């Protein structure tokens, strides 16, 4: 029987009403958690056409359950600094959803970390992990510890104390943390050592992003940045565009940015700017990545050092000016909400063609709307930056098999995964009437798999 236009409108209204109600509950139950509200709002709004087309997803409390973490752990992390003074930080782990596999997601060490940030990241991670097609649930954690300016010994004492509490909550089949902002190979190494000591067992798959000497995967370091560029390349290709001869601005200078710059450059782009939390550099001849890698990965200094070696480049204090630099492709790879409506307007007026989110939620909801309305190609984080966690899952697979793969094998799998995420997101967008809208497409494709698994597993 054909559905009348009026009946279709009514189902949309019912679905919208349902979603609004769930969103009101989220706001009431999680007061003041603006980042968590923002992340849930984006997904909930995308799901209205799903509930309208398949009302079965409104039953069984799928949405009500998916927005409520299965478990939220908060703990004290005491440690002693180099002056002998006792310091107290706060540790977090959210075990958000285990429908598809063990909780999986990074740990962030940054002074801005709080319950809202951890919950928004954990919520995003559920759908990102689902999109990878790998058997991993969603989780996230971290601490308000600030690694900036801390000695190696301080970082080790802090991470050991952090792991002493976290250890009881994680395990290779339970919850598998990894890195995020402020947590790289050094921190993962110290945490793995402490976990092994506590458990008296070599559970290689309990953490990912490990060093290559002890169970790490080749290409894990590169995975998030490379994956973002692979995804954006697919998106560009569909519009007859490519990275070749394009001008690119990449924010940040951490792990994601460095390897996004590397891959974009390999594909023939000129990357003219990158940044850290103090300011940004503009090098009209193209960023010399070796210098950035040394400053950030070895010397652990500020990006302003770059201009001392490359006087043709300019350094500007403060971050948001980076989006006023004319470019064809912008890859925000620093942190959440780094592109607001005004930054989006600046990029649009400079004729940007594509945005690829390497960081988690780097664009505000208003900025995303502005890009979509201007018809700019937009690759949302949970699809575009899923390469990191996808290779983490490949690291878990290698750990279980006790067999390492070559760089080429892992990189080829990563490339295929990113292409598949792009195809699945585009197809979902089309099926639900949002042709070309990857924000809606990725949210729907990610959600459906989790929802189906939750339905199969009963009310838990
Ligand atoms: N922190 C990364 C992310 O946001 C990687 C997580 C992981 O490898 O588990 O996806």
Coordinates of C-alpha atoms and ligand atoms in Angstrom, one line a residue:
X1 CA 0.0 0.0 0.0
X2 CA 1.4 3.4 -1.0
X3 CA 2.0 5.7 2.0
X4 CA 0.3 9.1 1.5
X5 CA 2.3 12.3 1.9
X6 CA 0.4 13.1 5.0
X7 CA 1.1 9.7 6.6
X8 CA 4.8 10.1 5.9
X9 CA 4.7 13.6 7.5
X10 CA 3.1 12.2 10.6
X11 CA 5.7 9.4 11.0
X12 CA 8.4 12.0 10.7
X13 CA 6.7 14.1 13.3
X14 CA 6.3 11.2 15.7
X15 CA 10.0 10.3 15.2
X16 CA 11.1 13.9 15.8
X17 CA 8.9 14.1 18.9
X18 CA 10.5 10.9 20.2
X19 CA 14.0 12.1 19.6
X20 CA 13.3 15.5 21.2
X21 CA 12.0 13.7 24.3
X22 CA 15.1 11.6 24.6
X23 CA 17.3 14.7 24.1
X24 CA 15.4 16.5 27.0
X25 CA 16.1 13.6 29.3
X26 CA 19.8 13.7 28.3
X27 CA 20.0 17.4 29.2
X28 CA 18.2 16.9 32.5
X29 CA 20.2 13.8 33.5
X30 CA 23.6 15.3 32.5
X31 CA 23.4 18.9 33.6
X32 CA 26.1 21.3 32.3
X33 CA 27.7 18.7 30.1
X34 CA 27.7 20.9 27.0
X35 CA 30.1 18.7 24.9
X36 CA 28.1 15.6 25.7
X37 CA 24.8 17.4 24.7
X38 CA 26.4 18.5 21.4
X39 CA 27.6 15.0 20.5
X40 CA 24.2 13.4 21.3
X41 CA 22.2 16.2 19.6
X42 CA 24.2 15.6 16.3
X43 CA 23.5 11.9 16.3
X44 CA 19.9 12.1 17.5
X45 CA 18.9 14.6 14.8
X46 CA 20.4 12.3 12.2
X47 CA 18.3 9.4 13.4
X48 CA 14.9 10.9 12.9
X49 CA 14.5 9.5 9.3
X50 CA 15.6 6.0 10.6
X51 CA 12.8 6.0 13.3
X52 CA 10.3 7.3 10.7
X53 CA 11.2 4.5 8.2
X54 CA 11.7 1.7 10.8
X55 CA 9.5 2.4 13.9
X56 CA 10.8 -0.9 15.4
X57 CA 13.9 1.0 16.5
X58 CA 11.8 3.3 18.7
X59 CA 10.7 0.2 20.7
X60 CA 12.9 -1.7 23.2
X61 CA 14.4 1.6 24.5
X62 CA 17.4 1.3 22.1
X63 CA 17.9 5.1 22.0
X64 CA 17.3 5.5 25.7
X65 CA 19.8 2.8 26.5
X66 CA 22.5 3.9 23.9
X67 CA 22.8 7.4 25.4
X68 CA 23.3 6.0 28.9
X69 CA 26.8 4.6 29.6
X70 CA 26.9 1.0 30.7
X71 CA 29.4 2.1 33.4
X72 CA 31.1 5.3 34.3
X73 CA 34.2 5.1 36.5
X74 CA 35.8 8.1 38.2
X75 CA 38.8 7.8 40.5
X76 CA 41.5 9.6 42.4
X77 CA 45.0 9.5 41.0
X78 CA 47.6 10.6 43.6
X79 CA 51.3 10.9 42.7
X80 CA 54.4 12.7 43.9
X81 CA 56.1 15.3 41.7
X82 CA 59.8 15.9 41.4
X83 CA 59.8 18.4 44.3
X84 CA 58.4 15.7 46.6
X85 CA 54.9 17.4 46.6
X86 CA 51.8 15.3 46.5
X87 CA 49.6 16.0 43.5
X88 CA 46.0 14.7 43.0
X89 CA 44.4 14.3 39.6
X90 CA 41.1 12.8 38.6
X91 CA 40.9 9.7 36.4
X92 CA 37.9 8.6 34.2
X93 CA 36.8 5.6 32.2
X94 CA 33.5 5.4 30.5
X95 CA 32.4 2.0 29.3
X96 CA 29.7 3.2 27.0
X97 CA 28.5 0.3 24.9
X98 CA 29.6 -3.3 24.5
X99 CA 27.0 -4.6 22.0
X100 CA 29.7 -5.1 19.3
X101 CA 32.7 -6.1 21.3
X102 CA 34.9 -5.2 24.3
X103 CA 34.8 -1.4 25.1
X104 CA 37.5 0.3 23.0
X105 CA 38.7 3.8 22.9
X106 CA 41.6 6.0 23.9
X107 CA 42.8 7.8 27.0
X108 CA 43.2 11.5 27.0
X109 CA 45.5 13.4 29.4
X110 CA 44.7 17.1 29.2
X111 CA 43.8 19.7 31.8
X112 CA 40.4 20.2 30.1
X113 CA 39.3 16.6 30.7
X114 CA 36.1 16.3 32.7
X115 CA 33.0 14.0 32.7
X116 CA 31.4 15.9 29.7
X117 CA 34.5 15.5 27.5
X118 CA 34.9 11.8 28.3
X119 CA 31.3 11.1 27.7
X120 CA 31.1 12.9 24.4
X121 CA 34.2 11.1 23.3
X122 CA 32.9 7.7 24.5
X123 CA 29.5 8.3 22.8
X124 CA 31.2 9.2 19.5
X125 CA 33.4 6.1 19.8
X126 CA 30.4 3.7 19.8
X127 CA 29.4 4.7 16.3
X128 CA 32.9 5.2 15.0
X129 CA 33.9 1.8 16.1
X130 CA 30.8 0.3 14.6
X131 CA 31.7 2.0 11.2
X132 CA 35.1 0.3 11.2
X133 CA 33.3 -3.1 10.8
X134 CA 35.5 -4.5 13.6
X135 CA 34.2 -6.3 16.7
X136 CA 34.7 -3.4 19.1
X137 CA 32.4 -1.6 21.5
X138 CA 32.7 2.0 22.6
X139 CA 34.7 3.4 25.6
X140 CA 36.9 6.3 26.5
X141 CA 38.9 7.6 29.4
X142 CA 41.6 9.9 30.7
X143 CA 42.6 12.4 33.3
X144 CA 42.9 16.1 33.8
X145 CA 46.7 15.6 34.3
X146 CA 48.6 18.1 32.2
X147 CA 51.7 16.4 30.6
X148 CA 53.0 19.8 29.4
X149 CA 56.3 20.6 31.2
X150 CA 56.4 17.4 33.3
X151 CA 59.6 15.3 33.5
X152 CA 59.7 11.8 32.2
X153 CA 59.8 10.5 35.8
X154 CA 56.7 12.5 36.7
X155 CA 54.8 11.2 33.7
X156 CA 55.8 7.6 34.7
X157 CA 54.8 8.0 38.3
X158 CA 51.4 9.5 37.3
X159 CA 50.6 6.9 34.6
X160 CA 51.6 4.1 37.0
X161 CA 49.2 5.5 39.7
X162 CA 46.5 5.9 37.0
X163 CA 46.9 2.3 35.9
X164 CA 47.0 0.9 39.4
X165 CA 43.3 1.9 39.7
X166 CA 42.3 1.4 36.0
X167 CA 43.7 -2.2 35.9
X168 CA 40.8 -3.7 37.8
X169 CA 38.3 -2.4 35.2
X170 CA 40.0 -3.4 31.9
X171 CA 41.3 -6.5 30.1
X172 CA 41.8 -7.8 26.6
X173 CA 38.2 -9.1 26.4
X174 CA 36.6 -6.4 28.6
X175 CA 38.0 -3.0 27.8
X176 CA 41.0 -2.1 25.7
X177 CA 42.3 1.5 26.1
X178 CA 44.7 3.3 23.7
X179 CA 46.1 6.8 23.2
X180 CA 44.4 10.1 22.5
X181 CA 45.6 13.7 23.2
X182 CA 48.5 13.6 25.6
X183 CA 48.8 9.8 25.5
X184 CA 51.3 8.4 23.1
X185 CA 53.8 5.5 22.9
X186 CA 55.6 6.6 26.1
X187 CA 52.5 6.7 28.3
X188 CA 51.2 3.4 26.8
X189 CA 54.5 1.7 27.5
X190 CA 54.5 2.8 31.2
X191 CA 50.8 1.8 31.5
X192 CA 51.5 -1.6 29.9
X193 CA 54.4 -2.3 32.3
X194 CA 52.3 -1.4 35.3
X195 CA 49.3 -3.5 34.1
X196 CA 51.6 -6.5 33.5
X197 CA 53.1 -6.2 37.0
X198 CA 49.7 -6.0 38.7
X199 CA 48.2 -9.0 36.7
X200 CA 51.3 -11.1 36.6
X201 CA 50.4 -12.1 33.1
X202 CA 51.3 -10.9 29.6
X203 CA 48.0 -9.8 28.2
X204 CA 49.3 -8.2 25.1
X205 CA 45.9 -7.2 23.9
X206 CA 44.9 -5.1 26.9
X207 CA 46.2 -1.8 25.4
X208 CA 46.8 -0.7 21.8
X209 CA 49.2 1.8 20.4
X210 CA 52.0 -0.3 22.0
X211 CA 55.6 0.0 21.0
X212 CA 56.8 -2.3 18.2
X213 CA 59.1 -4.1 20.6
X214 CA 56.3 -5.6 22.6
X215 CA 53.1 -6.2 20.6
X216 CA 52.4 -2.9 18.8
X217 CA 51.2 -2.9 15.2
X218 CA 53.1 -1.4 12.3
X219 CA 51.2 1.5 10.9
X220 CA 49.2 2.2 14.1
X221 CA 51.1 5.4 14.6
X222 CA 50.3 6.6 11.1
X223 CA 46.8 5.2 11.0
X224 CA 44.5 8.1 12.2
X225 CA 46.2 10.7 10.0
X226 CA 46.6 8.4 7.0
X227 CA 43.1 7.2 7.4
X228 CA 41.7 10.7 7.4
X229 CA 43.5 11.5 4.2
X230 CA 42.4 8.2 2.6
X231 CA 38.8 9.0 3.5
X232 CA 38.9 12.6 2.2
X233 CA 40.6 11.3 -1.0
X234 CA 37.6 9.0 -1.6
X235 CA 35.2 11.9 -1.0
X236 CA 37.1 14.2 -3.3
X237 CA 37.3 11.5 -6.0
X238 CA 33.5 11.3 -6.1
X239 CA 33.4 15.0 -7.1
X240 CA 36.2 14.7 -9.6
X241 CA 38.8 16.3 -7.2
X242 CA 42.0 15.1 -5.5
X243 CA 44.8 16.1 -3.2
X244 CA 47.1 16.6 -6.1
X245 CA 48.3 20.3 -6.4
X246 CA 45.9 21.4 -3.7
X247 CA 46.7 23.7 -0.8
X248 CA 46.0 22.2 2.6
X249 CA 45.8 23.6 6.1
X250 CA 46.1 21.1 9.0
X251 CA 45.6 22.2 12.5
X252 CA 47.5 20.6 15.4
X253 CA 50.9 19.0 15.4
X254 CA 50.3 15.9 17.3
X255 CA 50.1 12.3 16.1
X256 CA 47.0 12.8 13.9
X257 CA 48.2 16.0 12.2
X258 CA 51.7 14.8 11.6
X259 CA 50.6 11.7 9.6
X260 CA 47.8 13.6 7.9
X261 CA 50.4 16.1 6.6
X262 CA 52.7 13.2 5.6
X263 CA 50.0 11.4 3.5
X264 CA 48.5 14.6 2.0
X265 CA 52.0 15.6 0.9
X266 CA 52.6 12.1 -0.5
X267 CA 49.4 12.5 -2.6
X268 CA 50.7 15.7 -4.1
X269 CA 49.3 18.4 -1.8
X270 CA 51.1 21.4 -0.4
X271 CA 50.4 21.7 3.4
X272 CA 51.1 25.3 4.3
X273 CA 50.1 25.5 8.0
X274 CA 49.9 23.6 11.3
X275 CA 49.6 24.6 14.9
X276 CA 49.7 23.7 18.6
X277 CA 47.7 25.1 21.5
X278 CA 49.9 28.3 21.6
X279 CA 49.7 29.3 18.0
X280 CA 50.3 28.4 14.3
X281 CA 53.0 28.4 11.7
X282 CA 52.4 29.4 8.0
X283 CA 55.0 28.1 5.6
X284 CA 54.1 29.2 2.0
X285 CA 56.6 26.8 0.6
X286 CA 55.1 23.8 2.4
X287 CA 55.7 22.5 5.9
X288 CA 59.0 20.7 6.4
X289 CA 57.6 17.7 8.3
X290 CA 61.0 16.4 9.5
X291 CA 61.4 19.6 11.5
X292 CA 57.8 19.3 13.0
X293 CA 58.4 15.7 13.9
X294 CA 61.6 16.5 15.7
X295 CA 60.2 19.5 17.6
X296 CA 57.1 17.6 18.7
X297 CA 58.0 14.0 18.9
X298 CA 61.6 14.2 20.1
X299 CA 62.2 17.6 21.7
X300 CA 58.6 17.9 23.0
X301 CA 58.8 21.7 22.4
X302 CA 56.4 24.4 21.0
X303 CA 55.7 24.7 17.3
X304 CA 57.0 28.3 17.4
X305 CA 60.5 26.7 17.3
X306 CA 59.9 25.9 13.6
X307 CA 60.5 29.5 12.4
X308 CA 63.9 29.6 14.0
X309 CA 65.0 27.0 11.5
X310 CA 62.8 28.1 8.6
X311 CA 62.8 32.0 8.6
X312 CA 60.6 32.0 5.4
X313 CA 57.8 30.7 7.7
X314 CA 55.7 32.9 10.0
X315 CA 54.5 32.1 13.5
X316 CA 51.3 33.7 14.9
X317 CA 50.3 33.5 18.5
X318 CA 46.7 32.2 19.1
X319 CA 44.9 29.4 17.1
X320 CA 41.8 30.4 15.3
X321 CA 43.6 32.7 12.7
X322 CA 44.8 29.5 11.1
X323 CA 41.4 29.2 9.4
X324 CA 41.8 32.5 7.6
X325 CA 44.6 31.1 5.5
X326 CA 43.3 30.4 2.0
X327 CA 43.2 26.7 1.3
X328 CA 41.4 24.1 -0.9
X329 CA 41.2 21.5 1.9
X330 CA 41.1 22.0 5.7
X331 CA 41.9 19.2 8.0
X332 CA 41.1 20.1 11.6
X333 CA 43.2 17.6 13.6
X334 CA 43.7 19.4 16.9
X335 CA 40.7 19.2 19.3
X336 CA 37.0 19.6 19.8
X337 CA 35.2 22.8 18.7
X338 CA 38.2 24.4 17.1
X339 CA 36.2 25.6 14.1
X340 CA 33.2 27.7 15.0
X341 CA 30.7 29.5 12.8
X342 CA 33.0 32.5 12.2
X343 CA 36.0 30.2 11.3
X344 CA 33.7 28.3 8.9
X345 CA 32.6 31.6 7.3
X346 CA 36.3 32.5 6.8
X347 CA 37.0 29.2 5.1
X348 CA 33.9 29.4 2.9
X349 CA 34.7 32.9 1.8
X350 CA 38.2 31.7 0.8
X351 CA 36.6 29.0 -1.4
X352 CA 37.5 25.9 0.6
X353 CA 36.4 22.8 -1.2
X354 CA 36.5 20.1 1.4
X355 CA 36.8 19.7 5.2
X356 CA 38.1 16.5 6.8
X357 CA 37.7 16.1 10.6
X358 CA 40.8 14.4 11.9
X359 CA 40.2 15.4 15.5
X360 CA 37.1 14.4 17.4
X361 CA 34.2 16.9 17.0
X362 CA 36.5 19.7 15.8
X363 CA 33.6 21.6 14.2
X364 CA 30.6 23.1 16.2
X365 CA 27.1 22.2 15.1
X366 CA 26.7 25.7 13.6
X367 CA 30.0 25.3 11.6
X368 CA 28.9 21.9 10.2
X369 CA 25.6 23.5 9.1
X370 CA 27.4 26.4 7.4
X371 CA 29.6 24.0 5.5
X372 CA 26.7 21.8 4.4
X373 CA 24.6 24.7 3.4
X374 CA 27.4 26.1 1.3
X375 CA 27.7 22.8 -0.5
X376 CA 31.2 22.1 0.8
X377 CA 32.3 18.5 1.0
X378 CA 32.4 17.5 4.6
X379 CA 33.9 14.4 6.1
X380 CA 32.7 13.9 9.7
X381 CA 35.1 12.8 12.4
X382 CA 33.5 9.5 13.4
X383 CA 34.0 8.3 9.8
X384 CA 37.1 10.2 8.7
X385 CA 39.2 9.6 11.8
X386 CA 38.2 6.0 12.4
X387 CA 41.4 4.7 10.9
X388 CA 43.2 4.9 14.3
X389 CA 40.8 2.7 16.2
X390 CA 40.5 0.4 13.2
X391 CA 44.2 -0.3 13.2
X392 CA 43.9 -0.7 17.0
X393 CA 41.5 -3.5 16.4
X394 CA 44.0 -4.9 13.9
X395 CA 46.6 -4.7 16.6
X396 CA 44.3 -6.7 18.9
X397 CA 43.8 -9.3 16.1
X398 CA 47.6 -9.7 15.7
X399 CA 48.1 -9.9 19.5
X400 CA 45.5 -12.7 19.7
X401 CA 47.1 -14.6 16.8
X402 CA 50.6 -13.8 18.1
X403 CA 51.6 -13.1 14.6
X404 CA 52.7 -9.6 13.4
X405 CA 51.7 -8.3 9.9
X406 CA 53.9 -6.1 7.7
X407 CA 53.4 -2.4 7.3
X408 CA 52.1 -2.9 3.8
X409 CA 49.5 -5.5 5.0
X410 CA 48.2 -3.2 7.7
X411 CA 48.2 -0.1 5.5
X412 CA 46.3 -1.9 2.8
X413 CA 43.7 -3.1 5.3
X414 CA 43.4 0.4 6.6
X415 CA 42.9 1.8 3.1
X416 CA 40.2 -0.8 2.4
X417 CA 38.4 0.0 5.7
X418 CA 38.4 3.7 5.0
X419 CA 37.0 3.2 1.5
X420 CA 34.3 0.9 2.9
X421 CA 33.3 3.4 5.6
X422 CA 33.0 6.0 2.9
X423 CA 30.8 3.8 0.7
X424 CA 28.6 2.7 3.7
X425 CA 28.1 6.2 4.8
X426 CA 27.2 7.5 1.3
X427 CA 24.8 4.6 0.8
X428 CA 23.1 5.2 4.1
X429 CA 22.7 8.9 3.4
X430 CA 21.1 8.1 0.0
X431 CA 18.8 5.4 1.4
X432 CA 17.3 7.9 3.9
X433 CA 17.0 10.8 1.5
X434 CA 20.1 12.8 2.4
X435 CA 22.2 12.3 -0.7
X436 CA 25.9 13.3 -0.2
X437 CA 25.4 14.2 3.5
X438 CA 28.1 12.1 5.2
X439 CA 27.2 13.5 8.6
X440 CA 23.8 11.9 8.5
X441 CA 25.1 8.8 6.5
X442 CA 27.9 8.0 9.0
X443 CA 25.6 8.4 12.0
X444 CA 22.9 6.2 10.5
X445 CA 25.3 3.5 9.3
X446 CA 27.1 3.4 12.7
X447 CA 23.9 3.4 14.6
X448 CA 22.1 0.6 12.7
X449 CA 24.7 -2.0 13.4
X450 CA 24.7 -1.2 17.2
X451 CA 20.9 -1.1 17.3
X452 CA 20.6 -4.5 15.6
X453 CA 23.1 -6.1 18.0
X454 CA 21.3 -4.6 21.0
X455 CA 18.0 -5.9 19.8
X456 CA 19.4 -9.4 19.4
X457 CA 20.9 -9.3 22.9
X458 CA 17.8 -8.4 24.8
X459 CA 17.2 -5.7 27.4
X460 CA 20.7 -5.4 29.1
Ligands
LIG1 N1 41.8 8.0 20.5 C1 41.5 7.4 19.1 C2 40.1 7.8 18.7 O1 39.6 8.8 19.0 C3 41.9 6.0 19.0 C4 41.3 5.0 20.0 C5 41.8 3.6 19.9 O2 42.7 3.3 19.2 O3 41.3 2.8 20.7 O4 39.5 7.0 18.0

